[in-house]
mmCIF file of C-alpha atoms in Angstrom:
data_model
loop_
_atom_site.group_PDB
_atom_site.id
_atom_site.type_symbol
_atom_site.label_atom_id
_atom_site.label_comp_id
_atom_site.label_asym_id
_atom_site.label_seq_id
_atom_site.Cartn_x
_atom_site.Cartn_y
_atom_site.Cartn_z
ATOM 1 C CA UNK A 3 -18.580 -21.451 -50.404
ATOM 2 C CA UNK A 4 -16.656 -22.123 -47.163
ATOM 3 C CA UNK A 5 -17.986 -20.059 -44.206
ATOM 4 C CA UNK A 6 -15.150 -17.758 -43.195
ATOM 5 C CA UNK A 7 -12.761 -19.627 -39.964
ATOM 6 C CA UNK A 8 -13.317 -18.145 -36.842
ATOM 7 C CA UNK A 9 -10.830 -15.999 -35.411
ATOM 8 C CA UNK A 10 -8.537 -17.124 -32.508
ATOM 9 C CA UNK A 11 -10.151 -13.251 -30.880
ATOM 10 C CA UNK A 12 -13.407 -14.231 -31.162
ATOM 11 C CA UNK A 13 -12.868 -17.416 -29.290
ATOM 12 C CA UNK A 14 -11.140 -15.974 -26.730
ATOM 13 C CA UNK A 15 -13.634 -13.285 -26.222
ATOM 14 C CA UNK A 16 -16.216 -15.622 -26.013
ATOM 15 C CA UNK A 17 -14.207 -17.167 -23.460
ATOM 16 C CA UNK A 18 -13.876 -14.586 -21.065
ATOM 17 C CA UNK A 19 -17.749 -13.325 -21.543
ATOM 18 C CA UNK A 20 -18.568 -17.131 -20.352
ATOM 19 C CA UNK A 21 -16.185 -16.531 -17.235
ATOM 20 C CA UNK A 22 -17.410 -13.403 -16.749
ATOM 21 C CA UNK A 23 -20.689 -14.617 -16.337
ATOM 22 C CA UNK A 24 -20.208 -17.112 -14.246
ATOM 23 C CA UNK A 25 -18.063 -15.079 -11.644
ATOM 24 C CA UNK A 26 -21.318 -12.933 -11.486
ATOM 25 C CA UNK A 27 -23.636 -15.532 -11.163
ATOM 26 C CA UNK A 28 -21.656 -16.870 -8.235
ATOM 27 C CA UNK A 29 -21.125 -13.671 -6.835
ATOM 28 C CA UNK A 30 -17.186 -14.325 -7.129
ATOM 29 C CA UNK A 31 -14.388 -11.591 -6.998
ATOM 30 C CA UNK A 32 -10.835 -12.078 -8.088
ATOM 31 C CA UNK A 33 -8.484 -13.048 -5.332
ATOM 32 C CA UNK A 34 -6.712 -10.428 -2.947
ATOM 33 C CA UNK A 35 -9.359 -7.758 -4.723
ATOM 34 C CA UNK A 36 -11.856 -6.133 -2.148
ATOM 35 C CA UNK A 37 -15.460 -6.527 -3.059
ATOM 36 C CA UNK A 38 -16.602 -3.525 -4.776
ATOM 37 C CA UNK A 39 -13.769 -2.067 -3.870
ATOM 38 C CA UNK A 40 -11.652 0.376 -6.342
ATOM 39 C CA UNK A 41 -7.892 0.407 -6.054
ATOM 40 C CA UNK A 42 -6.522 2.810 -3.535
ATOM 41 C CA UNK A 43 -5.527 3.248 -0.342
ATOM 42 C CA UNK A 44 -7.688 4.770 2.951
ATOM 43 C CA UNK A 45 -6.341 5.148 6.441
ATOM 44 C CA UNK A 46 -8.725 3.774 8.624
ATOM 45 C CA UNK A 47 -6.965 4.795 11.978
ATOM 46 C CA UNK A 48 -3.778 7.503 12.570
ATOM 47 C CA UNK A 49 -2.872 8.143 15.936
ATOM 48 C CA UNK A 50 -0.482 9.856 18.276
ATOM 49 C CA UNK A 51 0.127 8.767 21.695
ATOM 50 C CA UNK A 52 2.584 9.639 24.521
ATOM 51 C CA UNK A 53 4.196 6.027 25.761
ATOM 52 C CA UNK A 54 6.753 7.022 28.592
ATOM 53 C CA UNK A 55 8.962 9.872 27.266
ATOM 54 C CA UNK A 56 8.497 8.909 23.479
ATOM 55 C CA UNK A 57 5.811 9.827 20.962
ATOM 56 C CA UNK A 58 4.602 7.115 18.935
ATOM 57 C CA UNK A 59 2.394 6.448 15.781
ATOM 58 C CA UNK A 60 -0.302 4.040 15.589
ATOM 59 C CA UNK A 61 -2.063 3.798 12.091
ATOM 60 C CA UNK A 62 -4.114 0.926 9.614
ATOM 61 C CA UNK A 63 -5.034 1.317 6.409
ATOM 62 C CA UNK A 64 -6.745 -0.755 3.849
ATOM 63 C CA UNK A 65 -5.096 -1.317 0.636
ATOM 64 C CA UNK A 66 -6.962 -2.288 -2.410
ATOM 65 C CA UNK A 67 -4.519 -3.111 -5.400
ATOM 66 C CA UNK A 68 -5.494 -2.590 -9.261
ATOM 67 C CA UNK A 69 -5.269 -5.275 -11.377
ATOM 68 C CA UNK A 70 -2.195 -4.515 -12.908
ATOM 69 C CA UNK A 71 -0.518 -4.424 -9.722
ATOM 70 C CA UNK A 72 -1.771 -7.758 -9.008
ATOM 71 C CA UNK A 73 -0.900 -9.402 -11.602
ATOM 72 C CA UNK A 74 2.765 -7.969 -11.237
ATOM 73 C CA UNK A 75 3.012 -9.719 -7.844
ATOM 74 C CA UNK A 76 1.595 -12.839 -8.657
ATOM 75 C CA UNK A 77 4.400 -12.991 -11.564
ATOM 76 C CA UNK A 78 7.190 -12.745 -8.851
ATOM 77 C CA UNK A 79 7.754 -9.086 -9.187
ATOM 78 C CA UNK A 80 8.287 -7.393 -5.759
ATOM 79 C CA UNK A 81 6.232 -4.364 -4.531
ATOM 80 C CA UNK A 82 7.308 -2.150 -1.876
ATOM 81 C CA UNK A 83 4.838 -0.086 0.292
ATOM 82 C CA UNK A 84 6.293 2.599 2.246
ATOM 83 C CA UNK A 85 4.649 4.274 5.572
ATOM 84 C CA UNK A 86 6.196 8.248 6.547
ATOM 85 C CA UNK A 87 5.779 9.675 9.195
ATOM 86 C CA UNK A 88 7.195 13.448 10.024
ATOM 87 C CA UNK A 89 6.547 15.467 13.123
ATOM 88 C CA UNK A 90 6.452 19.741 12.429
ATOM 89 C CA UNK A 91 6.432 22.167 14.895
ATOM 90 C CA UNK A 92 4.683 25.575 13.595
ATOM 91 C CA UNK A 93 6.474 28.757 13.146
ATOM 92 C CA UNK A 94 4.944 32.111 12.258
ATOM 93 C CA UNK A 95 8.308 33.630 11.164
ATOM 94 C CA UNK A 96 9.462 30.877 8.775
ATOM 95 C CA UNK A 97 8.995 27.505 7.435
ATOM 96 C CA UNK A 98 7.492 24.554 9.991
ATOM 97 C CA UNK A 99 10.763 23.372 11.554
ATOM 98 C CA UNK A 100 10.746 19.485 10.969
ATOM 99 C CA UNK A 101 11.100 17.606 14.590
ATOM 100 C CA UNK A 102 11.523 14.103 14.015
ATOM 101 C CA UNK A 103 10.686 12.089 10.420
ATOM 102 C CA UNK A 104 10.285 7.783 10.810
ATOM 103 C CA UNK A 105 10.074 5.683 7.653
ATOM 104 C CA UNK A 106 9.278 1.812 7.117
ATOM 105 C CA UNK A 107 9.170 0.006 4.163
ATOM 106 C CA UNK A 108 7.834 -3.289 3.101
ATOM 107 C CA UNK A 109 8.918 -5.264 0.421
ATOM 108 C CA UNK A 110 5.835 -7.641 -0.805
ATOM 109 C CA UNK A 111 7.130 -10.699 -2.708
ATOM 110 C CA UNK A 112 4.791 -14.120 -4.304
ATOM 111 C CA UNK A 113 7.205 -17.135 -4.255
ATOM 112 C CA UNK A 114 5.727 -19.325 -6.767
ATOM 113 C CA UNK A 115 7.489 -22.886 -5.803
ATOM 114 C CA UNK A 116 5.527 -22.125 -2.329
ATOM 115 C CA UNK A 117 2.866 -20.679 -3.469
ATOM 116 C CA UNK A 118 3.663 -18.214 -0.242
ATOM 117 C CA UNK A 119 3.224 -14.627 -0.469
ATOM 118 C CA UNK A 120 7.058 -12.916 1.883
ATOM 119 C CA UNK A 121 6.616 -9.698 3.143
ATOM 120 C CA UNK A 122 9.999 -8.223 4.115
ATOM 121 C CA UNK A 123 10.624 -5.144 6.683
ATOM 122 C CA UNK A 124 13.996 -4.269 7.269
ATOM 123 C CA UNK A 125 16.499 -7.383 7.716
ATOM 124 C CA UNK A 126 13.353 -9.246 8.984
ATOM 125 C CA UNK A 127 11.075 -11.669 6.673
ATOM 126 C CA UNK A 128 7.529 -13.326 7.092
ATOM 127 C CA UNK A 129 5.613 -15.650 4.502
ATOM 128 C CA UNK A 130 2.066 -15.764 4.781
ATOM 129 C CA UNK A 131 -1.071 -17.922 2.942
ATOM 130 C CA UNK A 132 -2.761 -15.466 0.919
ATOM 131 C CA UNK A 133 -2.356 -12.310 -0.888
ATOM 132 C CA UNK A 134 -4.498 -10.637 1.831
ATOM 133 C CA UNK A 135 -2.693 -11.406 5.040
ATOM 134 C CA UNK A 136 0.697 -10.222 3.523
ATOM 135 C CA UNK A 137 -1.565 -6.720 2.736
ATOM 136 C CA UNK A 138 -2.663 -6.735 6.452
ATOM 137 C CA UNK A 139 0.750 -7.167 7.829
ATOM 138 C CA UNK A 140 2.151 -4.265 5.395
ATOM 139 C CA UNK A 141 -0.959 -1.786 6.017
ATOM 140 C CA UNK A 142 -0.871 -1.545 10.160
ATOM 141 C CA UNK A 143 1.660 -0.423 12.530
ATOM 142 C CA UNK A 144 1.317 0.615 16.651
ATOM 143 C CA UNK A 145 3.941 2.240 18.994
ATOM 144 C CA UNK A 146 6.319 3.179 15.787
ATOM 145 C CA UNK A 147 8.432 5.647 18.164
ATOM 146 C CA UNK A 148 8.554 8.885 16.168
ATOM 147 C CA UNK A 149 10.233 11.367 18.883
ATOM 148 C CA UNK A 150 11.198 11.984 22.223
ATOM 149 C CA UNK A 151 9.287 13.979 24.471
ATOM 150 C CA UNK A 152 12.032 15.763 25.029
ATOM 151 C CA UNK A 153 12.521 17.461 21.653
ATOM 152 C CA UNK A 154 9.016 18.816 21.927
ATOM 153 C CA UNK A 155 8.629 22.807 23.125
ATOM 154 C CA UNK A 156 6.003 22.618 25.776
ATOM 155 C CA UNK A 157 4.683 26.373 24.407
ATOM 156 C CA UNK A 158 4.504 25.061 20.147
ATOM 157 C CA UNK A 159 1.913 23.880 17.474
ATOM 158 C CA UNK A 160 3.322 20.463 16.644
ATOM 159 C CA UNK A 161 1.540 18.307 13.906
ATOM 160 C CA UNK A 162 2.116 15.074 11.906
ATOM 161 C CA UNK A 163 2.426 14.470 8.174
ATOM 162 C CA UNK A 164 1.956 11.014 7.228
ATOM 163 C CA UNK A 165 2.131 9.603 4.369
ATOM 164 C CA UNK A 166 1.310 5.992 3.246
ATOM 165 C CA UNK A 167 1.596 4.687 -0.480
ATOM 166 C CA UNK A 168 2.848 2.219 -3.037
ATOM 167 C CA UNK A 169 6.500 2.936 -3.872
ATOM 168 C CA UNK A 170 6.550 2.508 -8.011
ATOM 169 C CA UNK A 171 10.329 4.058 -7.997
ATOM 170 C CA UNK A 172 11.701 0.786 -6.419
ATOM 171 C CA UNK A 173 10.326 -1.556 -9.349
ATOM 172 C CA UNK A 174 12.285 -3.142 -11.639
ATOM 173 C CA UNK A 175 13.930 -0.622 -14.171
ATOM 174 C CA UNK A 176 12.200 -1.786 -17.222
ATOM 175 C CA UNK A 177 8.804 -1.401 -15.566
ATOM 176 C CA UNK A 178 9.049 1.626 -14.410
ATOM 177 C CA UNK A 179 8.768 3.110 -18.042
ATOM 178 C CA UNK A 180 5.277 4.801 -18.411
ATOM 179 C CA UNK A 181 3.782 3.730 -14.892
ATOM 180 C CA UNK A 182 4.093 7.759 -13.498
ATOM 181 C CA UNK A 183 0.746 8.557 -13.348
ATOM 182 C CA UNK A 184 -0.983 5.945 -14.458
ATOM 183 C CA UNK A 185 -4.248 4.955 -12.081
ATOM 184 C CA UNK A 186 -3.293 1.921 -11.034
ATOM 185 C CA UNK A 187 -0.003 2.061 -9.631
ATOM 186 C CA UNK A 188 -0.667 5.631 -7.728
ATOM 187 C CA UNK A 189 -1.651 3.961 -4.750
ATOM 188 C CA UNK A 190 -1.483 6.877 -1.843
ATOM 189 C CA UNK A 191 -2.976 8.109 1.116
ATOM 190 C CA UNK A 192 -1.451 10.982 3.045
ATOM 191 C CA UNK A 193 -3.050 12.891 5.952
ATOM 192 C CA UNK A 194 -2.078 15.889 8.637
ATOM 193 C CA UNK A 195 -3.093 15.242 12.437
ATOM 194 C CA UNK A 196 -2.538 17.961 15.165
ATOM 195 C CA UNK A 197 -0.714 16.612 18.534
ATOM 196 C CA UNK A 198 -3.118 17.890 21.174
#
């Protein structure tokens, strides 16, 4: 009797055990992945500050993608990030009357006959090496003017909502089907920061 061919899944398993292993033996990580990290998104800094007679936003953030959103970049398909910023002013009586509301977004784009990763804000493009400098440049913004002093009451609560995440609506149609929810495309960090 003939032993039994092996199957093309067994191969290929093999395959990526062997690779496996030797990543961890050589302590490697897959690019643009934080070591150890698990996809998400933290704000590492948010900040108000008075600049003349406008209120600005500082903030960072680090962004550590899945793999799935990875791999959709590095096959040419954009990702947009999208930083939100609103400014409230507290009322007993009724809803938090909304002062002044800023919003940036970043397109994030591989270009494969370049090998350059674009990063796109506005009307205004950038290319950069690596998968991780395009992050940095999408995850960090200071004196973002948010209001004028002027629209602030001297004698009222104000605070800020901001919100910084990985806009999923803005991919292509097709792959948009079943990504709501999933893990790793919810990439999100939001946070609330009295003005003092």
């Amino acid at each position: 009797m003939h032993a039994a061919p092996r199957r093309p899944e067994g191969r290929r398993d093999l395959l990526r055990r062997s690779l496996a292993l030797l990543l961890a033996a050589a302590g490697a990580t897959p690019r643009g992945r934080a070591q150890g990290g698990a996809p998400g998104v933290e704000l590492t800094r948010l900040a108000l500050q008075r600049e003349g007679d406008a209120l600005t936003v500082e903030f960072n953030a680090r962004v550590t993608l899945s793999r799935a959103v990875e791999d959709a970049l590095r096959r040419g398909v954009p990702v947009y990030f999208v930083a939100e910023a609103t400014l409230y002013r507290s009322r007993w009586y009724w809803r938090d009357e909304r002062i002044a509301r800023v919003r940036r977004v970043w397109r994030v784009a591989f270009q494969p006959l370049t090998a350059a990763w674009r990063v796109a804000l506005g009307g205004l493009g950038q290319s950069y090496g690596s998968l991780g400098e395009a992050l940095a440049a999408t995850s960090s913004a200071s004196g973002w003017a948010l209001a004028s002093m002027a629209d602030l009451d001297a004698d009222a609560i104000h605070y800020l909502r901001f919100r910084y995440e990985l806009d999923a609506t803005r991919l292509p149609g097709p792959m948009q089907i079943g990504i709501e929810g999933r893990p790793g495309w919810v990439l999100r960090a939001e946070r609330e920061l009295p003005l003092d």
